[in-house]
GROMACS .gro file of C-alpha atoms in nm:
model
  206
    1MET     CA    1   8.282   8.846   9.565
    2VAL     CA    2   8.483   9.117   9.388
    3GLU     CA    3   8.476   9.122   9.010
    4ARG     CA    4   8.792   9.258   8.852
    5SER     CA    5   8.777   9.487   8.555
    6GLU     CA    6   8.970   9.448   8.233
    7PRO     CA    7   9.346   9.510   8.251
    8PRO     CA    8   9.440   9.879   8.243
    9ARG     CA    9   9.630  10.044   7.964
   10GLU     CA   10  10.009  10.067   7.973
   11GLU     CA   11  10.105  10.259   8.286
   12THR     CA   12  10.456  10.373   8.203
   13ARG     CA   13  10.336  10.705   8.059
   14LEU     CA   14  10.265  11.016   8.262
   15PRO     CA   15  10.034  11.299   8.161
   16PRO     CA   16  10.215  11.621   8.067
   17GLY     CA   17  10.373  11.801   8.362
   18GLN     CA   18  10.337  11.510   8.608
   19TYR     CA   19  10.605  11.324   8.807
   20VAL     CA   20  10.616  11.011   9.025
   21PRO     CA   21  10.695  11.102   9.388
   22ARG     CA   22  10.844  10.893   9.664
   23GLY     CA   23  10.571  10.730   9.869
   24ARG     CA   24  10.207  10.833   9.851
   25PRO     CA   25  10.147  11.198   9.937
   26VAL     CA   26   9.815  11.288  10.099
   27ILE     CA   27   9.643  11.620  10.034
   28HIS     CA   28   9.300  11.724  10.152
   29TYR     CA   29   9.101  12.033  10.240
   30GLY     CA   30   8.978  12.068  10.599
   31ARG     CA   31   8.978  11.814  10.880
   32VAL     CA   32   8.925  11.439  10.855
   33PRO     CA   33   8.561  11.362  10.947
   34THR     CA   34   8.459  11.107  11.208
   35PHE     CA   35   8.287  10.799  11.069
   36ARG     CA   36   7.968  10.702  11.253
   37PRO     CA   37   7.834  10.382  11.092
   38ALA     CA   38   7.504  10.389  11.280
   39THR     CA   39   7.403  10.722  11.125
   40TRP     CA   40   7.603  10.722  10.799
   41GLN     CA   41   7.392  10.732  10.483
   42PHE     CA   42   7.463  10.752  10.112
   43GLN     CA   43   7.202  10.926   9.900
   44VAL     CA   44   7.131  10.932   9.527
   45MET     CA   45   6.922  11.240   9.452
   46GLY     CA   46   6.841  11.502   9.194
   47ALA     CA   47   6.693  11.408   8.856
   48THR     CA   48   6.639  11.035   8.915
   49ALA     CA   49   6.430  10.837   8.667
   50SER     CA   50   6.165  10.777   8.933
   51GLY     CA   51   6.167  11.136   9.056
   52GLU     CA   52   6.249  11.013   9.406
   53PRO     CA   53   6.579  11.000   9.597
   54ARG     CA   54   6.714  10.680   9.746
   55SER     CA   55   6.925  10.634  10.058
   56PHE     CA   56   7.157  10.352  10.163
   57THR     CA   57   7.267  10.279  10.517
   58TRP     CA   58   7.630  10.185  10.575
   59GLN     CA   59   7.537   9.817  10.596
   60GLN     CA   60   7.336   9.835  10.273
   61PHE     CA   61   7.607  10.023  10.085
   62SER     CA   62   7.893   9.805  10.207
   63GLU     CA   63   7.705   9.491  10.097
   64LEU     CA   64   7.656   9.608   9.736
   65PRO     CA   65   7.841   9.411   9.465
   66ARG     CA   66   8.202   9.517   9.433
   67THR     CA   67   8.448   9.550   9.152
   68ALA     CA   68   8.821   9.622   9.146
   69VAL     CA   69   9.018   9.845   8.913
   70ILE     CA   70   9.386   9.921   8.877
   71ALA     CA   71   9.439  10.284   8.788
   72ASP     CA   72   9.681  10.572   8.810
   73PHE     CA   73   9.612  10.877   9.027
   74HIS     CA   74   9.701  11.221   8.890
   75CYS     CA   75   9.698  11.514   9.134
   76VAL     CA   76   9.665  11.864   8.991
   77THR     CA   77   9.966  11.960   9.205
   78LYS     CA   78  10.164  11.751   8.952
   79PHE     CA   79  10.241  11.422   9.127
   80SER     CA   80  10.107  11.091   8.997
   81ILE     CA   81  10.079  10.765   9.191
   82MET     CA   82  10.084  10.473   8.952
   83GLY     CA   83   9.906  10.138   8.962
   84ASN     CA   84   9.668  10.174   9.258
   85GLU     CA   85   9.423   9.889   9.313
   86TRP     CA   86   9.085  10.019   9.423
   87SER     CA   87   8.790   9.802   9.525
   88GLY     CA   88   8.436   9.925   9.570
   89VAL     CA   89   8.095   9.986   9.417
   90SER     CA   90   8.102  10.086   9.053
   91ALA     CA   91   7.917  10.391   8.929
   92ALA     CA   92   7.742  10.156   8.687
   93THR     CA   93   7.600   9.956   8.979
   94LEU     CA   94   7.457  10.268   9.141
   95MET     CA   95   7.305  10.381   8.812
   96GLU     CA   96   7.138  10.041   8.774
   97LEU     CA   97   6.992  10.064   9.124
   98VAL     CA   98   6.891  10.430   9.091
   99PRO     CA   99   6.877  10.524   8.721
  100PRO     CA  100   6.912  10.886   8.615
  101ALA     CA  101   6.642  11.060   8.417
  102PRO     CA  102   6.697  11.052   8.039
  103ASP     CA  103   6.801  11.420   8.021
  104VAL     CA  104   7.071  11.399   8.291
  105ARG     CA  105   7.409  11.509   8.154
  106HIS     CA  106   7.611  11.584   8.469
  107VAL     CA  107   7.660  11.457   8.824
  108MET     CA  108   7.749  11.650   9.140
  109ILE     CA  109   7.940  11.442   9.395
  110TRP     CA  110   7.878  11.554   9.752
  111ALA     CA  111   8.100  11.484  10.054
  112GLU     CA  112   8.124  11.568  10.422
  113TYR     CA  113   8.119  11.939  10.517
  114GLY     CA  114   7.938  12.029  10.193
  115TYR     CA  115   8.241  11.968   9.970
  116SER     CA  116   8.148  11.890   9.609
  117ALA     CA  117   8.286  11.820   9.261
  118ASN     CA  118   8.097  11.810   8.932
  119VAL     CA  119   8.164  11.564   8.650
  120ARG     CA  120   8.003  11.502   8.315
  121MET     CA  121   7.781  11.195   8.294
  122SER     CA  122   8.009  11.068   8.017
  123ASP     CA  123   8.296  11.068   8.270
  124PHE     CA  124   8.091  10.936   8.562
  125ALA     CA  125   7.956  10.643   8.358
  126ARG     CA  126   8.297  10.510   8.250
  127PRO     CA  127   8.375  10.149   8.354
  128HIS     CA  128   8.664  10.251   8.584
  129THR     CA  129   8.462  10.501   8.791
  130LEU     CA  130   8.379  10.355   9.131
  131PHE     CA  131   8.304  10.435   9.492
  132ALA     CA  132   8.608  10.285   9.658
  133LEU     CA  133   8.605  10.124  10.001
  134GLU     CA  134   8.949   9.962   9.978
  135LEU     CA  135   9.293  10.052   9.846
  136ASP     CA  136   9.537   9.768   9.779
  137ASP     CA  137   9.314   9.515   9.963
  138LYS     CA  138   9.285   9.726  10.280
  139PRO     CA  139   9.014   9.967  10.395
  140ILE     CA  140   9.097  10.318  10.277
  141ALA     CA  141   9.278  10.515  10.548
  142PRO     CA  142   9.075  10.796  10.707
  143GLU     CA  143   9.297  11.068  10.558
  144ARG     CA  144   9.251  10.912  10.212
  145GLY     CA  145   8.871  10.915  10.229
  146PHE     CA  146   8.743  10.637  10.458
  147PRO     CA  147   8.482  10.499  10.447
  148VAL     CA  148   8.404  10.583  10.080
  149ARG     CA  149   8.572  10.794   9.816
  150VAL     CA  150   8.482  10.820   9.452
  151VAL     CA  151   8.760  10.735   9.205
  152VAL     CA  152   8.748  10.891   8.858
  153PRO     CA  153   9.097  10.788   8.747
  154HIS     CA  154   9.107  10.951   8.404
  155LEU     CA  155   9.053  11.300   8.555
  156TYR     CA  156   9.263  11.507   8.794
  157ALA     CA  157   9.229  11.376   9.146
  158TRP     CA  158   9.023  11.658   9.296
  159LYS     CA  159   8.733  11.500   9.108
  160SER     CA  160   8.797  11.178   9.307
  161VAL     CA  161   8.617  11.313   9.612
  162LYS     CA  162   8.692  11.179   9.960
  163TRP     CA  163   8.431  11.104  10.231
  164VAL     CA  164   8.148  11.085   9.978
  165ARG     CA  165   7.790  11.099  10.106
  166ALA     CA  166   7.575  11.161   9.797
  167ILE     CA  167   7.551  11.200   9.424
  168GLU     CA  168   7.309  11.440   9.257
  169TYR     CA  169   7.196  11.386   8.900
  170LEU     CA  170   7.194  11.717   8.712
  171VAL     CA  171   7.012  11.821   8.398
  172GLU     CA  172   7.231  12.133   8.376
  173ASP     CA  173   7.594  12.159   8.481
  174ARG     CA  174   7.710  12.365   8.775
  175ARG     CA  175   8.051  12.402   8.936
  176GLY     CA  176   8.162  12.224   9.251
  177PHE     CA  177   8.385  12.346   9.535
  178TRP     CA  178   8.721  12.380   9.354
  179GLU     CA  179   8.562  12.458   9.021
  180GLU     CA  180   8.405  12.767   9.181
  181ARG     CA  181   8.753  12.863   9.303
  182GLY     CA  182   8.925  12.865   8.968
  183TYR     CA  183   8.986  12.503   8.875
  184HIS     CA  184   8.896  12.360   8.536
  185ASN     CA  185   8.543  12.230   8.494
  186ILE     CA  186   8.647  11.909   8.313
  187ALA     CA  187   8.998  11.833   8.453
  188ASP     CA  188   9.154  11.609   8.187
  189PRO     CA  189   9.522  11.559   8.288
  190TRP     CA  190   9.622  11.459   7.935
  191ARG     CA  191   9.516  11.805   7.819
  192GLU     CA  192   9.651  11.975   8.137
  193GLN     CA  193   9.310  12.120   8.214
  194ARG     CA  194   9.410  12.261   8.552
  195TYR     CA  195   9.245  12.604   8.571
  196SER     CA  196   8.920  12.764   8.461
  197TYR     CA  197   9.093  13.029   8.249
  198GLN     CA  198   9.197  12.745   8.017
  199GLU     CA  199   8.837  12.645   7.943
  200GLU     CA  200   8.718  12.650   7.585
  201PRO     CA  201   8.362  12.752   7.495
  202GLY     CA  202   8.122  12.480   7.604
  203GLU     CA  203   8.354  12.329   7.868
  204GLY     CA  204   8.190  12.510   8.160
  205PRO     CA  205   7.837  12.596   8.274
  206PRO     CA  206   7.666  12.883   8.088
   0.00000   0.00000   0.00000
């Protein structure tokens, strides 16, 4: 059974510099990976409360309780897709199953081919953050992140990593794939935090 979250805020507004395109553009880096359910695993690692990592098979992960959220999607390339309905496993559910250590302040999200994106724990733990398996009541298309993509709707979409395979709890922040290549460490679209040169003191790793 899918539990639906509270209604989203008014969706007629766009963050600064964004526009609504025709259709749903798809952008990704590298090739689309092949999904192999028999060997697929999702891992929670790093600074867990127990000190041990935990892995989930595809069957175990796909059977976890699900929630649904309706949220906008803001790409750093300036298009926004409004009112998407995502269904999947909430970040809160994963943190209940595998709690972080008390001093964890950041999370690294890992995907196929070693791709990664870092987010603050305060962003990761928000109610609308989830590991989506479906978009608009259908399994996510391969080019959009099948079988699992994280959705962090209040940040620019490169933080909503496709083809997710692990999360790593971090005591100290470090930059992910695009953050190392000049993108903003936080990525708030309402503040147009697109590039690392815009970072204020304290917004990036030491």
